[in-house]
mmCIF file of C-alpha atoms and ligand atoms in Angstrom:
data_model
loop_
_atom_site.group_PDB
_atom_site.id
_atom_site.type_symbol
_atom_site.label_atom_id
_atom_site.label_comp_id
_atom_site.label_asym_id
_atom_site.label_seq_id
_atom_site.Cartn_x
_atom_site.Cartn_y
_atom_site.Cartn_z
ATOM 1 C CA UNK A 1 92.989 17.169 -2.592
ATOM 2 C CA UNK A 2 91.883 15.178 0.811
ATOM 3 C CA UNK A 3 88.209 13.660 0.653
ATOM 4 C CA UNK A 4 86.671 16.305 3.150
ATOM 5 C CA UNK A 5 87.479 19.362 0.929
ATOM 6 C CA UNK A 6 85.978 16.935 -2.181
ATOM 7 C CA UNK A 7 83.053 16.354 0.204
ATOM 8 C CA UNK A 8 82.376 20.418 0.229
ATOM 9 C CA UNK A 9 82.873 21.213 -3.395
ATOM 10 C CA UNK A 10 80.372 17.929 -3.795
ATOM 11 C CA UNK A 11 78.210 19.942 -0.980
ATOM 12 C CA UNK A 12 78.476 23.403 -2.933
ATOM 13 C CA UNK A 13 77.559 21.566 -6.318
ATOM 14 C CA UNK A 14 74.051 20.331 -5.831
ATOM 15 C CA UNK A 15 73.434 23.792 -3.245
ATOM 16 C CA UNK A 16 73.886 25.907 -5.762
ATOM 17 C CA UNK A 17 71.149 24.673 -8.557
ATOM 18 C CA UNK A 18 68.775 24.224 -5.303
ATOM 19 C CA UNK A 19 68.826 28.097 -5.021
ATOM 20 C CA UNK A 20 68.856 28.738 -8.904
ATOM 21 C CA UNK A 21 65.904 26.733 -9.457
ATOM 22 C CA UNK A 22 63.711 28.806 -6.947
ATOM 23 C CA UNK A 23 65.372 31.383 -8.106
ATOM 24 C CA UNK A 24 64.691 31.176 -11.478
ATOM 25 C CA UNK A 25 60.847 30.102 -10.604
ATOM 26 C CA UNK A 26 60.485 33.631 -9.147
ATOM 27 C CA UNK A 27 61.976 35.278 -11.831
ATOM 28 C CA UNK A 28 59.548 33.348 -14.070
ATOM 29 C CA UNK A 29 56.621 34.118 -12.047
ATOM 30 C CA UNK A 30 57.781 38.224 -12.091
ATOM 31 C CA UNK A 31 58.370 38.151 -15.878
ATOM 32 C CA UNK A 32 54.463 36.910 -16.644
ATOM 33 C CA UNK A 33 52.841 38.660 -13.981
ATOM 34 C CA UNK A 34 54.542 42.186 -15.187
ATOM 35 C CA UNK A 35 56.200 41.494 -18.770
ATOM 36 C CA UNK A 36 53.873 39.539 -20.092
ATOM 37 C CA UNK A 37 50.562 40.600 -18.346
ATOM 38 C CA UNK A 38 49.114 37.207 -17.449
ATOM 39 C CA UNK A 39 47.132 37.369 -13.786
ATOM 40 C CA UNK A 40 44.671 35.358 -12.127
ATOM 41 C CA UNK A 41 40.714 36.674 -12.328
ATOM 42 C CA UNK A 42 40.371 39.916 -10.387
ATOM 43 C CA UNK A 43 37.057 41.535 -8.917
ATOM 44 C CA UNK A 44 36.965 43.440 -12.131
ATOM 45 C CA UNK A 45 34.143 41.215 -14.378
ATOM 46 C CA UNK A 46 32.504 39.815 -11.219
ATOM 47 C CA UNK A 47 28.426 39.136 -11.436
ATOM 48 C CA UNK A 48 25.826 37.967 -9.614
ATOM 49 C CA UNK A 49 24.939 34.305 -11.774
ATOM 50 C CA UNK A 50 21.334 34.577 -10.447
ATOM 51 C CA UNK A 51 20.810 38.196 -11.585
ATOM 52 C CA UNK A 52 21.718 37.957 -14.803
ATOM 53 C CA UNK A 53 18.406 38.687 -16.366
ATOM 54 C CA UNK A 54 18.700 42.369 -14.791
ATOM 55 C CA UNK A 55 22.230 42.791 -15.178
ATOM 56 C CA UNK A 56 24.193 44.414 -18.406
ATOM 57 C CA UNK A 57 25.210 43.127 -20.688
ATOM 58 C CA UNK A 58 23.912 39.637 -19.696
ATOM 59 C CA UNK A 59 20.258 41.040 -19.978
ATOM 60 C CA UNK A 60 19.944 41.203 -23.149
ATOM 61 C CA UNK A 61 22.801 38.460 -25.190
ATOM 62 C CA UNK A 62 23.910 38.803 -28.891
ATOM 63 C CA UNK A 63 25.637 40.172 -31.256
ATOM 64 C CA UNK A 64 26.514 44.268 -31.163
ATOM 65 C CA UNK A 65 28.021 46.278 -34.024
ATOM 66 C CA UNK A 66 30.974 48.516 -31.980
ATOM 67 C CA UNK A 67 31.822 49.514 -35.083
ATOM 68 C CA UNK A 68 32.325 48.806 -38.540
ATOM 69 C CA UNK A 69 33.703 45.244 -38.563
ATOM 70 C CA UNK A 70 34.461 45.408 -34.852
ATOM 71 C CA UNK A 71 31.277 43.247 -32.865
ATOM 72 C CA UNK A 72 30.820 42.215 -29.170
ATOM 73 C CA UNK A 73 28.688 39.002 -28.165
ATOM 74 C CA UNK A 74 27.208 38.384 -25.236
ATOM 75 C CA UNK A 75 26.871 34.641 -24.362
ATOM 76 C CA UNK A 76 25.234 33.262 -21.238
ATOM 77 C CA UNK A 77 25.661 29.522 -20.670
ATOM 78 C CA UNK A 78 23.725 27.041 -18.881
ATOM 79 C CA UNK A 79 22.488 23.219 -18.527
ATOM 80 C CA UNK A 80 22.632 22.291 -21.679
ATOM 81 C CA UNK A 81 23.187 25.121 -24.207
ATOM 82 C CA UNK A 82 24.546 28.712 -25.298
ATOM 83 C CA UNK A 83 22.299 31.702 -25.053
ATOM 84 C CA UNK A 84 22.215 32.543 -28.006
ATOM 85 C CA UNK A 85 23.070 29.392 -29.557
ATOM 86 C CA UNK A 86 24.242 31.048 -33.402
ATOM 87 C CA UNK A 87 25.934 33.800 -33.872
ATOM 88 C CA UNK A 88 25.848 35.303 -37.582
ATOM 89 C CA UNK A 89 29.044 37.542 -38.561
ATOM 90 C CA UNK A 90 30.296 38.677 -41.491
ATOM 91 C CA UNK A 91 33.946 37.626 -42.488
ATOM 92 C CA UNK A 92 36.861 40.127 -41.630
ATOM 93 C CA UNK A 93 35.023 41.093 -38.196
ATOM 94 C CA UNK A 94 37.028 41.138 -34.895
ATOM 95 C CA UNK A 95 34.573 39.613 -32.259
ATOM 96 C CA UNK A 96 35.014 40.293 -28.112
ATOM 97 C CA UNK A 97 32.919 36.981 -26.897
ATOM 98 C CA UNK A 98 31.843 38.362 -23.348
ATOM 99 C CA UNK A 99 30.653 34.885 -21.735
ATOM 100 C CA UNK A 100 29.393 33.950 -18.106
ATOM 101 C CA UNK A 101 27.440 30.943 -16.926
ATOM 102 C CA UNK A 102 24.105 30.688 -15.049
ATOM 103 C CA UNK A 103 25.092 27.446 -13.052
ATOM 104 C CA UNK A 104 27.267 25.418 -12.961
ATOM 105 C CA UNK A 105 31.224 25.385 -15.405
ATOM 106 C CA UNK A 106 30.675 25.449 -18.247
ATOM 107 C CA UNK A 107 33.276 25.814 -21.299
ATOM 108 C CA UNK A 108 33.127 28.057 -24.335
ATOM 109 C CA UNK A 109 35.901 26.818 -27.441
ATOM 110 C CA UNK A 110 34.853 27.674 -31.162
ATOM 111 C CA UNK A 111 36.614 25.409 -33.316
ATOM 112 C CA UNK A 112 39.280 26.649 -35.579
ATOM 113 C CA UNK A 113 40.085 29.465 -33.379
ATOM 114 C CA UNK A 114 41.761 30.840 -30.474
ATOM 115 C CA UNK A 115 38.704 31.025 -28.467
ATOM 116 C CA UNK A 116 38.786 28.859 -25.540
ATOM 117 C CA UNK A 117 37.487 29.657 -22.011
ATOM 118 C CA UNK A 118 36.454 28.637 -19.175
ATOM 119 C CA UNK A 119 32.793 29.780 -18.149
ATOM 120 C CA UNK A 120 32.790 30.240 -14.582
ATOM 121 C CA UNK A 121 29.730 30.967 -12.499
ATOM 122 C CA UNK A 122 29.843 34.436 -10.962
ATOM 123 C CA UNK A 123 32.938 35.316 -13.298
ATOM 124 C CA UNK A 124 32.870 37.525 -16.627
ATOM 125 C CA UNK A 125 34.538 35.899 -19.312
ATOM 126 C CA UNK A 126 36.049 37.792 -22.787
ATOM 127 C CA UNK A 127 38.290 36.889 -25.210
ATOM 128 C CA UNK A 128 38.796 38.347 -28.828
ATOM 129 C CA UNK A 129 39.409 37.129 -32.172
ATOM 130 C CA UNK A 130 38.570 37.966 -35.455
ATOM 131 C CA UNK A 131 36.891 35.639 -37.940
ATOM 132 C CA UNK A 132 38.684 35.790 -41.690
ATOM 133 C CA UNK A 133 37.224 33.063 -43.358
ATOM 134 C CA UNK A 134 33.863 32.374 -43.937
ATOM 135 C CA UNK A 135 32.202 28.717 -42.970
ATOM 136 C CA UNK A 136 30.341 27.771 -40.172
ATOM 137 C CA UNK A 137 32.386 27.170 -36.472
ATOM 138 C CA UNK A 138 30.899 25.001 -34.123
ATOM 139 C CA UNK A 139 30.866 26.227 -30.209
ATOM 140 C CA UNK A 140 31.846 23.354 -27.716
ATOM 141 C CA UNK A 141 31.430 22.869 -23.916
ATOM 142 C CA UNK A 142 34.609 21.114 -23.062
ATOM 143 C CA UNK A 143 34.251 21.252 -19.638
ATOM 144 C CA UNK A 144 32.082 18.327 -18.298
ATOM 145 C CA UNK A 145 28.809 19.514 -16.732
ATOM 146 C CA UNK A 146 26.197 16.956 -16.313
ATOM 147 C CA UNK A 147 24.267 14.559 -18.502
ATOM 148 C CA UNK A 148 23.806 17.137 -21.257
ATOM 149 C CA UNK A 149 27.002 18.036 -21.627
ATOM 150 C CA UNK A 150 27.917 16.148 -24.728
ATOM 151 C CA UNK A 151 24.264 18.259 -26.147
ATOM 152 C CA UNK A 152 26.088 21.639 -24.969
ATOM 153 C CA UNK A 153 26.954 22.905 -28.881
ATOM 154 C CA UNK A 154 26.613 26.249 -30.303
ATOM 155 C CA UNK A 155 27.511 27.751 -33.437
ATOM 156 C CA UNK A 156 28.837 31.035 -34.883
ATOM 157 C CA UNK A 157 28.128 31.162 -39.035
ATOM 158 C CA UNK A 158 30.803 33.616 -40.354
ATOM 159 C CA UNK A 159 28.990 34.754 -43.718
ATOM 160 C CA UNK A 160 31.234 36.271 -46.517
ATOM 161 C CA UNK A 161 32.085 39.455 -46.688
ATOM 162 C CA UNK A 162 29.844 42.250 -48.249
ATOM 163 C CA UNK A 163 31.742 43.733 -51.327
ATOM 164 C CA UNK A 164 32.240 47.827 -51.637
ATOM 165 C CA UNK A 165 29.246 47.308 -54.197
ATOM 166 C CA UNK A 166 26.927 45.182 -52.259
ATOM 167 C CA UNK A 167 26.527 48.189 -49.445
ATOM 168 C CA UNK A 168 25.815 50.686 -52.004
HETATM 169 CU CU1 CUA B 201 28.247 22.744 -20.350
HETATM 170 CU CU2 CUA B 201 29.586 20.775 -20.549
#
């Protein structure tokens, strides 16, 4: 073999993973955009920060019954705390946490659970998860936003269960 066809073969070796790794980027990108169903924010749960007070749900926040067991709260946030700053649920219940901000980032993680979201001015929000065992879940703003920040703390009290007898 002379040195010039060694030289090509050397050529075609590193070519070919410069094209696969693109490649396989793409293919990455396709799979979670369709497959998998993650996207960036769309205009869907878009809302005017400063006219929240007038706009539902953000007019009136807290914690609706759907259903039996199945709850939606509405959480604004702003400089320096949750509106409203408890939530009380009863174990078992799967929660949608519909959250927006009336400033500036904010954050919105309850410990011990999956919950953990950015809360972005203008931008709705909502993640779900459902609370199994009673105790008390503190809410955290982990995204730094001014002196208060570290004062930013909510709290969501998941209460035990009520028995079959206890409704009767
Ligand atoms: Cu709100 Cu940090």
């Amino acid at each position: 073999m002379n040195r010039k066809y060694l030289g090509y073969l050397f050529e075609i070796a590193w070519i070919l993973p410069s094209v696969a790794v693109p490649i396989a980027f793409l293919v990455a990108i396709v799979i979670t955009a369709f497959a998998v169903g993650i996207a960036v924010p769309g205009n869907v749960g878009r809302v005017d920060p400063k006219a929240l007070s007038t706009t539902p749900p953000f007019d009136k926040p807290g914690l609706r019954e759907l259903a039996p067991g199945r709850y939606e709260a509405v959480v604004t946030a702003q400089l320096f705390n949750f509106t409203p700053g408890e939530l009380e649920i009863p174990a078992g219940s799967k929660v949608t946490f519909i959250v927006t901000s009336r400033d500036v980032i904010h954050g919105y993680k309850i410990e011990n659970t999956p919950i953990n979201m950015m809360v972005i001015p203008g931008q709705i929000s909502r993640m779900t998860t459902t609370f199994d065992t009673p105790g008390e879940y503190y809410v955290y703003c982990h995204e730094y936003c001014g002196g208060g920040h570290h004062l930013m703390v909510g709290k969501v009290i998941v209460t035990p269960a009520k028995t079959a007898s206890a409704n009767r």
